[in-house]
PDB file of C-alpha atoms and ligand atoms in Angstrom:
ATOM      1  CA  MET A   1      12.797  -2.595  -0.286  1.00  0.00           C
ATOM      2  CA  ILE A   2       8.776  -0.726  -1.408  1.00  0.00           C
ATOM      3  CA  GLU A   3      11.121   0.524  -4.801  1.00  0.00           C
ATOM      4  CA  GLU A   4      11.809  -2.095  -5.659  1.00  0.00           C
ATOM      5  CA  LEU A   5       7.895  -3.049  -6.593  1.00  0.00           C
ATOM      6  CA  LEU A   6       7.573   1.105  -8.444  1.00  0.00           C
ATOM      7  CA  PRO A   7       8.379   2.317 -11.017  1.00  0.00           C
ATOM      8  CA  ALA A   8      11.110   4.278 -11.377  1.00  0.00           C
ATOM      9  CA  SER A   9       9.801   8.359 -11.364  1.00  0.00           C
ATOM     10  CA  VAL A  10       8.816   7.058  -7.977  1.00  0.00           C
ATOM     11  CA  VAL A  11      10.540   8.095  -4.795  1.00  0.00           C
ATOM     12  CA  THR A  12      10.073   6.349  -1.673  1.00  0.00           C
ATOM     13  CA  VAL A  13      11.831   6.735   1.874  1.00  0.00           C
ATOM     14  CA  GLU A  14      11.606   3.734   3.874  1.00  0.00           C
ATOM     15  CA  ALA A  15      12.000   2.787   7.993  1.00  0.00           C
ATOM     16  CA  TYR A  16      13.304   0.173   9.263  1.00  0.00           C
ATOM     17  CA  GLY A  17      12.340  -0.148  13.524  1.00  0.00           C
ATOM     18  CA  ASP A  18      16.054  -0.660  14.452  1.00  0.00           C
ATOM     19  CA  GLU A  19      17.105   2.762  12.457  1.00  0.00           C
ATOM     20  CA  GLU A  20      17.024   5.893  14.315  1.00  0.00           C
ATOM     21  CA  PRO A  21      14.836   8.655  11.683  1.00  0.00           C
ATOM     22  CA  VAL A  22      16.062  11.596  10.505  1.00  0.00           C
ATOM     23  CA  ASN A  23      13.514  13.953  12.121  1.00  0.00           C
ATOM     24  CA  THR A  24      10.056  12.824  13.231  1.00  0.00           C
ATOM     25  CA  VAL A  25       8.588  16.643  14.611  1.00  0.00           C
ATOM     26  CA  LEU A  26       5.566  17.266  13.667  1.00  0.00           C
ATOM     27  CA  TYR A  27       3.980  20.318  12.800  1.00  0.00           C
ATOM     28  CA  PRO A  28       1.267  21.374  15.209  1.00  0.00           C
ATOM     29  CA  GLU A  29      -2.001  20.777  12.523  1.00  0.00           C
ATOM     30  CA  GLU A  30       0.067  17.150  12.449  1.00  0.00           C
ATOM     31  CA  GLU A  31       0.272  16.741  16.525  1.00  0.00           C
ATOM     32  CA  ALA A  32      -3.673  17.604  16.895  1.00  0.00           C
ATOM     33  CA  VAL A  33      -4.410  14.654  14.407  1.00  0.00           C
ATOM     34  CA  VAL A  34      -2.299  11.783  17.008  1.00  0.00           C
ATOM     35  CA  ALA A  35      -3.368  14.597  19.812  1.00  0.00           C
ATOM     36  CA  ARG A  36      -5.004  11.554  21.893  1.00  0.00           C
ATOM     37  CA  ALA A  37      -3.695   8.509  20.263  1.00  0.00           C
ATOM     38  CA  VAL A  38      -1.533   5.769  21.743  1.00  0.00           C
ATOM     39  CA  GLY A  39       2.317   5.763  21.744  1.00  0.00           C
ATOM     40  CA  LYS A  40       2.758   3.783  18.392  1.00  0.00           C
ATOM     41  CA  ARG A  41       0.277   5.582  16.570  1.00  0.00           C
ATOM     42  CA  ARG A  42       2.543   8.383  17.866  1.00  0.00           C
ATOM     43  CA  ARG A  43       5.845   7.355  16.470  1.00  0.00           C
ATOM     44  CA  GLU A  44       4.260   5.298  13.377  1.00  0.00           C
ATOM     45  CA  PHE A  45       2.340   8.275  11.992  1.00  0.00           C
ATOM     46  CA  ALA A  46       5.557  10.316  13.089  1.00  0.00           C
ATOM     47  CA  VAL A  47       8.150   8.508  11.074  1.00  0.00           C
ATOM     48  CA  VAL A  48       6.325   7.581   8.112  1.00  0.00           C
ATOM     49  CA  ARG A  49       5.595  11.254   7.524  1.00  0.00           C
ATOM     50  CA  SER A  50       9.198  12.064   8.520  1.00  0.00           C
ATOM     51  CA  CYS A  51       9.936   9.687   4.716  1.00  0.00           C
ATOM     52  CA  ALA A  52       7.515  11.350   2.936  1.00  0.00           C
ATOM     53  CA  ARG A  53       8.911  14.533   4.052  1.00  0.00           C
ATOM     54  CA  ARG A  54      12.498  13.043   2.879  1.00  0.00           C
ATOM     55  CA  ALA A  55      10.947  11.813  -0.247  1.00  0.00           C
ATOM     56  CA  MET A  56       9.114  15.442  -0.885  1.00  0.00           C
ATOM     57  CA  ASP A  57      12.344  16.842  -0.488  1.00  0.00           C
ATOM     58  CA  LYS A  58      14.041  14.430  -3.342  1.00  0.00           C
ATOM     59  CA  LEU A  59      10.912  15.911  -5.631  1.00  0.00           C
ATOM     60  CA  GLY A  60      11.824  19.481  -5.069  1.00  0.00           C
ATOM     61  CA  VAL A  61       8.058  20.083  -2.732  1.00  0.00           C
ATOM     62  CA  PRO A  62       9.094  21.960   0.517  1.00  0.00           C
ATOM     63  CA  ALA A  63       8.313  20.633   3.413  1.00  0.00           C
ATOM     64  CA  GLN A  64       4.918  21.061   4.845  1.00  0.00           C
ATOM     65  CA  PRO A  65       2.427  19.207   7.358  1.00  0.00           C
ATOM     66  CA  ILE A  66       0.603  16.356   5.139  1.00  0.00           C
ATOM     67  CA  LEU A  67      -2.557  15.383   7.050  1.00  0.00           C
ATOM     68  CA  PRO A  68      -5.642  12.482   6.615  1.00  0.00           C
ATOM     69  CA  GLY A  69      -8.139  13.690   4.832  1.00  0.00           C
ATOM     70  CA  GLU A  70     -11.725  12.534   3.403  1.00  0.00           C
ATOM     71  CA  ARG A  71     -12.159   8.602   4.636  1.00  0.00           C
ATOM     72  CA  GLY A  72      -8.404   9.087   6.464  1.00  0.00           C
ATOM     73  CA  ALA A  73      -5.976   8.990   2.733  1.00  0.00           C
ATOM     74  CA  PRO A  74      -3.608  11.595   3.225  1.00  0.00           C
ATOM     75  CA  VAL A  75      -4.030  14.988   1.569  1.00  0.00           C
ATOM     76  CA  TRP A  76      -0.636  15.132  -0.849  1.00  0.00           C
ATOM     77  CA  PRO A  77       0.061  19.007  -2.030  1.00  0.00           C
ATOM     78  CA  ALA A  78      -1.318  19.649  -5.268  1.00  0.00           C
ATOM     79  CA  GLY A  79       1.128  18.722  -8.126  1.00  0.00           C
ATOM     80  CA  LEU A  80       1.725  15.182  -5.890  1.00  0.00           C
ATOM     81  CA  VAL A  81       0.378  11.524  -5.339  1.00  0.00           C
ATOM     82  CA  GLY A  82       1.495   8.937  -3.350  1.00  0.00           C
ATOM     83  CA  SER A  83       0.642   6.544  -0.291  1.00  0.00           C
ATOM     84  CA  MET A  84       2.118   5.346   3.135  1.00  0.00           C
ATOM     85  CA  THR A  85       1.779   2.540   4.785  1.00  0.00           C
ATOM     86  CA  HIS A  86       3.040   1.507   8.611  1.00  0.00           C
ATOM     87  CA  CYS A  87       3.477  -1.845  10.595  1.00  0.00           C
ATOM     88  CA  ASP A  88       5.246  -3.125  13.145  1.00  0.00           C
ATOM     89  CA  GLY A  89       8.986  -2.047  13.277  1.00  0.00           C
ATOM     90  CA  TYR A  90       8.666  -0.747   8.987  1.00  0.00           C
ATOM     91  CA  CYS A  91       7.367   2.267   7.626  1.00  0.00           C
ATOM     92  CA  ALA A  92       7.251   3.410   4.058  1.00  0.00           C
ATOM     93  CA  ALA A  93       6.216   6.232   2.024  1.00  0.00           C
ATOM     94  CA  ALA A  94       6.016   6.864  -1.682  1.00  0.00           C
ATOM     95  CA  LEU A  95       6.180   9.955  -4.462  1.00  0.00           C
ATOM     96  CA  VAL A  96       5.353  10.857  -7.396  1.00  0.00           C
ATOM     97  CA  ARG A  97       4.832  13.996  -9.532  1.00  0.00           C
ATOM     98  CA  ALA A  98       1.375  13.920 -10.528  1.00  0.00           C
ATOM     99  CA  ALA A  99       2.020  13.896 -14.663  1.00  0.00           C
ATOM    100  CA  ASP A 100       3.700  10.485 -14.219  1.00  0.00           C
ATOM    101  CA  LEU A 101       1.416   8.218 -12.367  1.00  0.00           C
ATOM    102  CA  ALA A 102      -2.202   9.187 -12.117  1.00  0.00           C
ATOM    103  CA  SER A 103      -1.983   6.678  -8.581  1.00  0.00           C
ATOM    104  CA  LEU A 104      -0.113   4.627  -6.505  1.00  0.00           C
ATOM    105  CA  GLY A 105      -0.636   2.478  -3.503  1.00  0.00           C
ATOM    106  CA  VAL A 106       1.642   0.235  -1.027  1.00  0.00           C
ATOM    107  CA  ASP A 107       1.564  -2.188   1.614  1.00  0.00           C
ATOM    108  CA  ALA A 108       3.104  -3.610   3.812  1.00  0.00           C
ATOM    109  CA  GLU A 109       2.648  -5.654   6.945  1.00  0.00           C
ATOM    110  CA  PRO A 110       4.261  -8.943   8.595  1.00  0.00           C
ATOM    111  CA  HIS A 111       5.572 -11.608   7.235  1.00  0.00           C
ATOM    112  CA  GLN A 112       3.049 -13.866   9.397  1.00  0.00           C
ATOM    113  CA  THR A 113       0.007 -15.681   8.438  1.00  0.00           C
ATOM    114  CA  LEU A 114      -3.169 -14.360   8.767  1.00  0.00           C
ATOM    115  CA  PRO A 115      -5.534 -14.106  12.210  1.00  0.00           C
ATOM    116  CA  GLU A 116      -7.861 -16.754  12.277  1.00  0.00           C
ATOM    117  CA  GLY A 117     -10.644 -15.771  10.789  1.00  0.00           C
ATOM    118  CA  VAL A 118      -9.808 -13.297   8.517  1.00  0.00           C
ATOM    119  CA  LEU A 119      -8.678 -14.311   4.864  1.00  0.00           C
ATOM    120  CA  PRO A 120     -12.609 -15.955   4.830  1.00  0.00           C
ATOM    121  CA  ALA A 121     -14.038 -12.204   5.478  1.00  0.00           C
ATOM    122  CA  VAL A 122     -11.070 -10.375   3.012  1.00  0.00           C
ATOM    123  CA  ALA A 123     -11.325 -13.050   0.409  1.00  0.00           C
ATOM    124  CA  LEU A 124     -13.441 -14.717  -2.945  1.00  0.00           C
ATOM    125  CA  PRO A 125     -13.769 -18.244  -3.095  1.00  0.00           C
ATOM    126  CA  ALA A 126     -11.512 -17.868  -6.299  1.00  0.00           C
ATOM    127  CA  GLU A 127      -8.878 -16.581  -4.257  1.00  0.00           C
ATOM    128  CA  GLU A 128      -9.340 -19.030  -1.674  1.00  0.00           C
ATOM    129  CA  GLU A 129      -8.961 -20.891  -4.308  1.00  0.00           C
ATOM    130  CA  ARG A 130      -5.771 -20.222  -5.896  1.00  0.00           C
ATOM    131  CA  LEU A 131      -4.173 -19.451  -2.543  1.00  0.00           C
ATOM    132  CA  ARG A 132      -4.756 -22.724  -1.757  1.00  0.00           C
ATOM    133  CA  ARG A 133      -2.540 -24.216  -5.026  1.00  0.00           C
ATOM    134  CA  LEU A 134      -0.063 -21.612  -4.476  1.00  0.00           C
ATOM    135  CA  ALA A 135       0.964 -22.712  -1.034  1.00  0.00           C
ATOM    136  CA  GLY A 136       1.155 -26.196  -2.825  1.00  0.00           C
ATOM    137  CA  ASP A 137       3.533 -25.206  -5.023  1.00  0.00           C
ATOM    138  CA  HIS A 138       5.671 -23.082  -2.698  1.00  0.00           C
ATOM    139  CA  PRO A 139       4.984 -23.434   1.043  1.00  0.00           C
ATOM    140  CA  GLY A 140       7.315 -20.109   2.013  1.00  0.00           C
ATOM    141  CA  VAL A 141       5.107 -17.590   1.510  1.00  0.00           C
ATOM    142  CA  HIS A 142       2.408 -16.287   3.449  1.00  0.00           C
ATOM    143  CA  TRP A 143      -0.195 -16.253   0.363  1.00  0.00           C
ATOM    144  CA  ASP A 144      -2.914 -15.168   3.104  1.00  0.00           C
ATOM    145  CA  ARG A 145      -1.363 -12.450   4.055  1.00  0.00           C
ATOM    146  CA  LEU A 146      -0.153 -11.305   0.741  1.00  0.00           C
ATOM    147  CA  LEU A 147      -3.326 -11.573  -0.888  1.00  0.00           C
ATOM    148  CA  PHE A 148      -4.205  -8.747   2.226  1.00  0.00           C
ATOM    149  CA  SER A 149      -1.989  -6.300   1.591  1.00  0.00           C
ATOM    150  CA  ALA A 150      -2.245  -6.395  -2.276  1.00  0.00           C
ATOM    151  CA  LYS A 151      -5.821  -5.464  -1.589  1.00  0.00           C
ATOM    152  CA  GLU A 152      -5.228  -2.886   0.979  1.00  0.00           C
ATOM    153  CA  SER A 153      -2.885  -1.086  -1.970  1.00  0.00           C
ATOM    154  CA  VAL A 154      -5.725  -2.196  -4.517  1.00  0.00           C
ATOM    155  CA  TYR A 155      -8.035   0.553  -2.133  1.00  0.00           C
ATOM    156  CA  LYS A 156      -5.086   3.000  -1.522  1.00  0.00           C
ATOM    157  CA  ALA A 157      -4.512   3.506  -5.013  1.00  0.00           C
ATOM    158  CA  TRP A 158      -8.363   3.336  -5.558  1.00  0.00           C
ATOM    159  CA  PHE A 159      -9.472   6.214  -2.878  1.00  0.00           C
ATOM    160  CA  PRO A 160      -7.785   8.638  -4.283  1.00  0.00           C
ATOM    161  CA  LEU A 161      -8.950   8.039  -8.194  1.00  0.00           C
ATOM    162  CA  THR A 162     -12.952   7.627  -7.008  1.00  0.00           C
ATOM    163  CA  GLY A 163     -13.880   9.132  -3.512  1.00  0.00           C
ATOM    164  CA  LYS A 164     -15.817   6.032  -2.533  1.00  0.00           C
ATOM    165  CA  TRP A 165     -15.423   2.480  -0.546  1.00  0.00           C
ATOM    166  CA  LEU A 166     -13.991  -0.693  -2.249  1.00  0.00           C
ATOM    167  CA  ASP A 167     -14.980  -3.244  -0.270  1.00  0.00           C
ATOM    168  CA  PHE A 168     -12.595  -6.348   0.257  1.00  0.00           C
ATOM    169  CA  THR A 169     -14.316  -8.645  -1.925  1.00  0.00           C
ATOM    170  CA  GLU A 170     -15.221  -5.612  -4.733  1.00  0.00           C
ATOM    171  CA  ALA A 171     -11.544  -7.332  -6.203  1.00  0.00           C
ATOM    172  CA  ASP A 172     -10.383 -10.718  -7.218  1.00  0.00           C
ATOM    173  CA  ILE A 173      -6.685 -10.878  -7.167  1.00  0.00           C
ATOM    174  CA  ASP A 174      -4.772 -12.866  -8.887  1.00  0.00           C
ATOM    175  CA  VAL A 175      -0.621 -13.926  -7.737  1.00  0.00           C
ATOM    176  CA  PHE A 176       1.506 -14.796  -9.237  1.00  0.00           C
ATOM    177  CA  THR A 177       5.384 -15.223  -8.579  1.00  0.00           C
ATOM    178  CA  ASP A 178       7.908 -14.456 -10.913  1.00  0.00           C
ATOM    179  CA  PRO A 179      10.029 -17.032 -13.156  1.00  0.00           C
ATOM    180  CA  GLY A 180      13.087 -18.232 -11.305  1.00  0.00           C
ATOM    181  CA  ASP A 181      11.925 -16.492  -7.722  1.00  0.00           C
ATOM    182  CA  ARG A 182       9.714 -17.355  -5.184  1.00  0.00           C
ATOM    183  CA  ARG A 183      10.097 -14.463  -3.490  1.00  0.00           C
ATOM    184  CA  SER A 184       8.777 -11.688  -5.407  1.00  0.00           C
ATOM    185  CA  GLY A 185       6.203 -11.014  -8.340  1.00  0.00           C
ATOM    186  CA  GLY A 186       3.212  -9.174  -9.679  1.00  0.00           C
ATOM    187  CA  PHE A 187      -0.486  -9.406  -9.270  1.00  0.00           C
ATOM    188  CA  ARG A 188      -3.621  -8.426 -10.801  1.00  0.00           C
ATOM    189  CA  ALA A 189      -6.039  -6.667  -9.479  1.00  0.00           C
ATOM    190  CA  ARG A 190      -9.947  -7.833 -11.391  1.00  0.00           C
ATOM    191  CA  LEU A 191     -12.308  -4.424 -10.562  1.00  0.00           C
ATOM    192  CA  LEU A 192     -15.611  -6.403  -9.988  1.00  0.00           C
ATOM    193  CA  VAL A 193     -16.881  -3.060 -10.137  1.00  0.00           C
ATOM    194  CA  PRO A 194     -16.681  -0.580 -12.613  1.00  0.00           C
ATOM    195  CA  GLY A 195     -13.748   1.376 -12.479  1.00  0.00           C
ATOM    196  CA  PRO A 196     -12.020   4.671 -12.148  1.00  0.00           C
ATOM    197  CA  TRP A 197     -12.119   6.700 -15.245  1.00  0.00           C
ATOM    198  CA  VAL A 198      -7.820   7.558 -15.984  1.00  0.00           C
ATOM    199  CA  GLY A 199      -7.944   9.505 -18.529  1.00  0.00           C
ATOM    200  CA  ASP A 200     -10.114   8.832 -21.610  1.00  0.00           C
ATOM    201  CA  ARG A 201      -9.947   4.648 -20.043  1.00  0.00           C
ATOM    202  CA  GLN A 202     -12.535   3.263 -17.174  1.00  0.00           C
ATOM    203  CA  LEU A 203      -9.938   0.504 -15.189  1.00  0.00           C
ATOM    204  CA  ASP A 204     -11.289  -2.899 -14.892  1.00  0.00           C
ATOM    205  CA  GLY A 205      -8.556  -3.440 -12.606  1.00  0.00           C
ATOM    206  CA  PHE A 206      -5.183  -2.487 -11.711  1.00  0.00           C
ATOM    207  CA  GLU A 207      -1.166  -3.545 -11.864  1.00  0.00           C
ATOM    208  CA  GLY A 208       0.680  -4.527  -8.866  1.00  0.00           C
ATOM    209  CA  ARG A 209       3.871  -6.462  -7.625  1.00  0.00           C
ATOM    210  CA  TRP A 210       4.789  -7.779  -4.123  1.00  0.00           C
ATOM    211  CA  THR A 211       8.262  -9.188  -2.512  1.00  0.00           C
ATOM    212  CA  VAL A 212       9.188 -10.905   0.583  1.00  0.00           C
ATOM    213  CA  GLN A 213      12.035  -9.415   2.578  1.00  0.00           C
ATOM    214  CA  ARG A 214      13.292  -9.155   5.909  1.00  0.00           C
ATOM    215  CA  GLY A 215       9.921 -11.128   8.005  1.00  0.00           C
ATOM    216  CA  LEU A 216       7.861  -8.612   5.922  1.00  0.00           C
ATOM    217  CA  VAL A 217       5.831  -8.712   3.182  1.00  0.00           C
ATOM    218  CA  ALA A 218       5.320  -5.327   1.030  1.00  0.00           C
ATOM    219  CA  THR A 219       3.018  -4.917  -2.274  1.00  0.00           C
ATOM    220  CA  ALA A 220       2.518  -1.707  -4.026  1.00  0.00           C
ATOM    221  CA  VAL A 221       0.314  -0.335  -7.392  1.00  0.00           C
ATOM    222  CA  SER A 222       0.869   1.767  -9.364  1.00  0.00           C
ATOM    223  CA  VAL A 223      -1.955   3.126 -12.135  1.00  0.00           C
ATOM    224  CA  PRO A 224       0.430   4.920 -15.179  1.00  0.00           C
ATOM    225  CA  HIS A 225      -1.120   7.228 -17.100  1.00  0.00           C
ATOM    226  CA  THR A 226      -3.343   6.061 -20.035  1.00  0.00           C
TER     227      THR A 226
HETATM  228  C1  LIG B   1      -6.857   2.402   5.060  1.00  0.00           C
HETATM  229  C2  LIG B   1      -6.186   1.382   5.218  1.00  0.00           C
HETATM  230  C3  LIG B   1      -6.681   0.783   3.796  1.00  0.00           C
HETATM  231  C4  LIG B   1      -4.870   1.296   5.545  1.00  0.00           C
HETATM  232  O1  LIG B   1      -4.081   0.136   5.619  1.00  0.00           O
HETATM  233  P1  LIG B   1      -3.644  -0.346   6.851  1.00  0.00           P
HETATM  234  O2  LIG B   1      -3.032  -1.506   6.750  1.00  0.00           O
HETATM  235  O3  LIG B   1      -4.914  -0.402   7.792  1.00  0.00           O
HETATM  236  O4  LIG B   1      -2.933   0.210   7.510  1.00  0.00           O
HETATM  237  P2  LIG B   1      -1.088   0.881   6.476  1.00  0.00           P
HETATM  238  O5  LIG B   1      -0.344   0.907   7.931  1.00  0.00           O
HETATM  239  O6  LIG B   1      -0.382   0.094   5.477  1.00  0.00           O
HETATM  240  O7  LIG B   1      -1.458   2.200   6.078  1.00  0.00           O
HETATM  241  C5  LIG B   1      -1.885   3.380   6.892  1.00  0.00           C
HETATM  242  C6  LIG B   1      -1.553   4.385   5.753  1.00  0.00           C
HETATM  243  O8  LIG B   1      -2.608   4.579   4.557  1.00  0.00           O
HETATM  244  C7  LIG B   1      -3.425   5.598   3.982  1.00  0.00           C
HETATM  245  N1  LIG B   1      -4.446   5.820   4.006  1.00  0.00           N
HETATM  246  C8  LIG B   1      -6.030   5.739   4.693  1.00  0.00           C
HETATM  247  N2  LIG B   1      -7.010   6.000   4.477  1.00  0.00           N
HETATM  248  C9  LIG B   1      -6.602   6.344   3.396  1.00  0.00           C
HETATM  249  C10 LIG B   1      -7.546   6.264   1.915  1.00  0.00           C
HETATM  250  N3  LIG B   1      -9.379   6.075   1.993  1.00  0.00           N
HETATM  251  N4  LIG B   1      -7.686   6.136   0.937  1.00  0.00           N
HETATM  252  C11 LIG B   1      -5.727   5.869   0.837  1.00  0.00           C
HETATM  253  N5  LIG B   1      -4.758   5.719   1.917  1.00  0.00           N
HETATM  254  C12 LIG B   1      -5.553   5.883   2.808  1.00  0.00           C
HETATM  255  C13 LIG B   1      -2.405   6.515   5.248  1.00  0.00           C
HETATM  256  O9  LIG B   1      -1.824   6.985   4.563  1.00  0.00           O
HETATM  257  C14 LIG B   1      -2.729   6.186   6.677  1.00  0.00           C
HETATM  258  O10 LIG B   1      -1.178   6.472   7.212  1.00  0.00           O
HETATM  259  P3  LIG B   1      -1.749   7.915   8.318  1.00  0.00           P
HETATM  260  O11 LIG B   1      -3.020   7.685   9.029  1.00  0.00           O
HETATM  261  O12 LIG B   1      -0.048   7.798   9.414  1.00  0.00           O
HETATM  262  O13 LIG B   1      -1.699   8.519   7.188  1.00  0.00           O
HETATM  263  C15 LIG B   1      -7.541  -0.047   5.702  1.00  0.00           C
HETATM  264  O14 LIG B   1      -6.906   0.266   7.269  1.00  0.00           O
HETATM  265  C16 LIG B   1      -8.939   0.273   5.152  1.00  0.00           C
HETATM  266  O15 LIG B   1      -9.477   0.784   5.760  1.00  0.00           O
HETATM  267  N6  LIG B   1      -9.055  -1.206   5.071  1.00  0.00           N
HETATM  268  C17 LIG B   1     -10.438  -1.272   4.095  1.00  0.00           C
HETATM  269  C18 LIG B   1     -10.631  -1.293   2.719  1.00  0.00           C
HETATM  270  C19 LIG B   1      -9.798  -2.275   1.745  1.00  0.00           C
HETATM  271  O16 LIG B   1      -8.860  -2.340   1.821  1.00  0.00           O
HETATM  272  N7  LIG B   1     -10.527  -2.542   0.890  1.00  0.00           N
HETATM  273  C20 LIG B   1     -10.165  -3.646  -0.185  1.00  0.00           C
HETATM  274  C21 LIG B   1     -10.376  -3.719  -1.915  1.00  0.00           C
HETATM  275  S1  LIG B   1      -9.770  -4.986  -2.880  1.00  0.00           S
END
């Protein structure tokens, strides 16, 4: 699923809840991170790392620990950039050579409406207005959850480039559907704060893709080199 949202240079490995992952054994350093975590967190932490190690293998990078660094961002081996996501029934890792992309972010969520009160906390009034219009045109998609996921993907792509927090209200996201397909499309995130420099260009936003499949909404942002 996530593969459809990213350029061909990105290696993705995903695991659905009903599949048995190949190897979820953690390195001792990783084990220490989740030593006191609840079972669900331990399982997702291990399964997504198994996905990431399989992606690393496909890129010719030897298996090694993937530890959370600053503010929880995964620390990738030199020469790689990547992103991971886990939710009920789904885990995915996306990795690419740093020469091919400057950054990327992936996120998956259950395709359900957001809990009461969350949307006004994460959406700008203009975004809420656009979501109302989308819901009128395409009622089969939980646009509120899609917007939330897009914001998470934006943050995961933003953070490795800046090392800074980005508030939900600091990116204005415009979501659109693919022509003739109501279950996939793209989005543009306009940054309302100064953007990161990539090469000789300061970004004013990010581009992303989304899909709704198998009871999930998935989003991805990829940041090309300038
Ligand atoms: C960090 C955050 C984006 C994770 O998203 P989530 O939907 O809660 O959880 P997911 O399962 O999809 O992703 C978790 C993975 O994100 C990655 N992650 C965590 N912090 C990260 C960061 N600062 N930068 C990049 N990736 C990060 C990790 O790989 C983590 O998995 P791990 O803990 O097993 O290593 C979210 O918890 C958060 O803090 N959001 C607030 C910031 C934000 O979204 N701003 C919106 C800007 S428009």
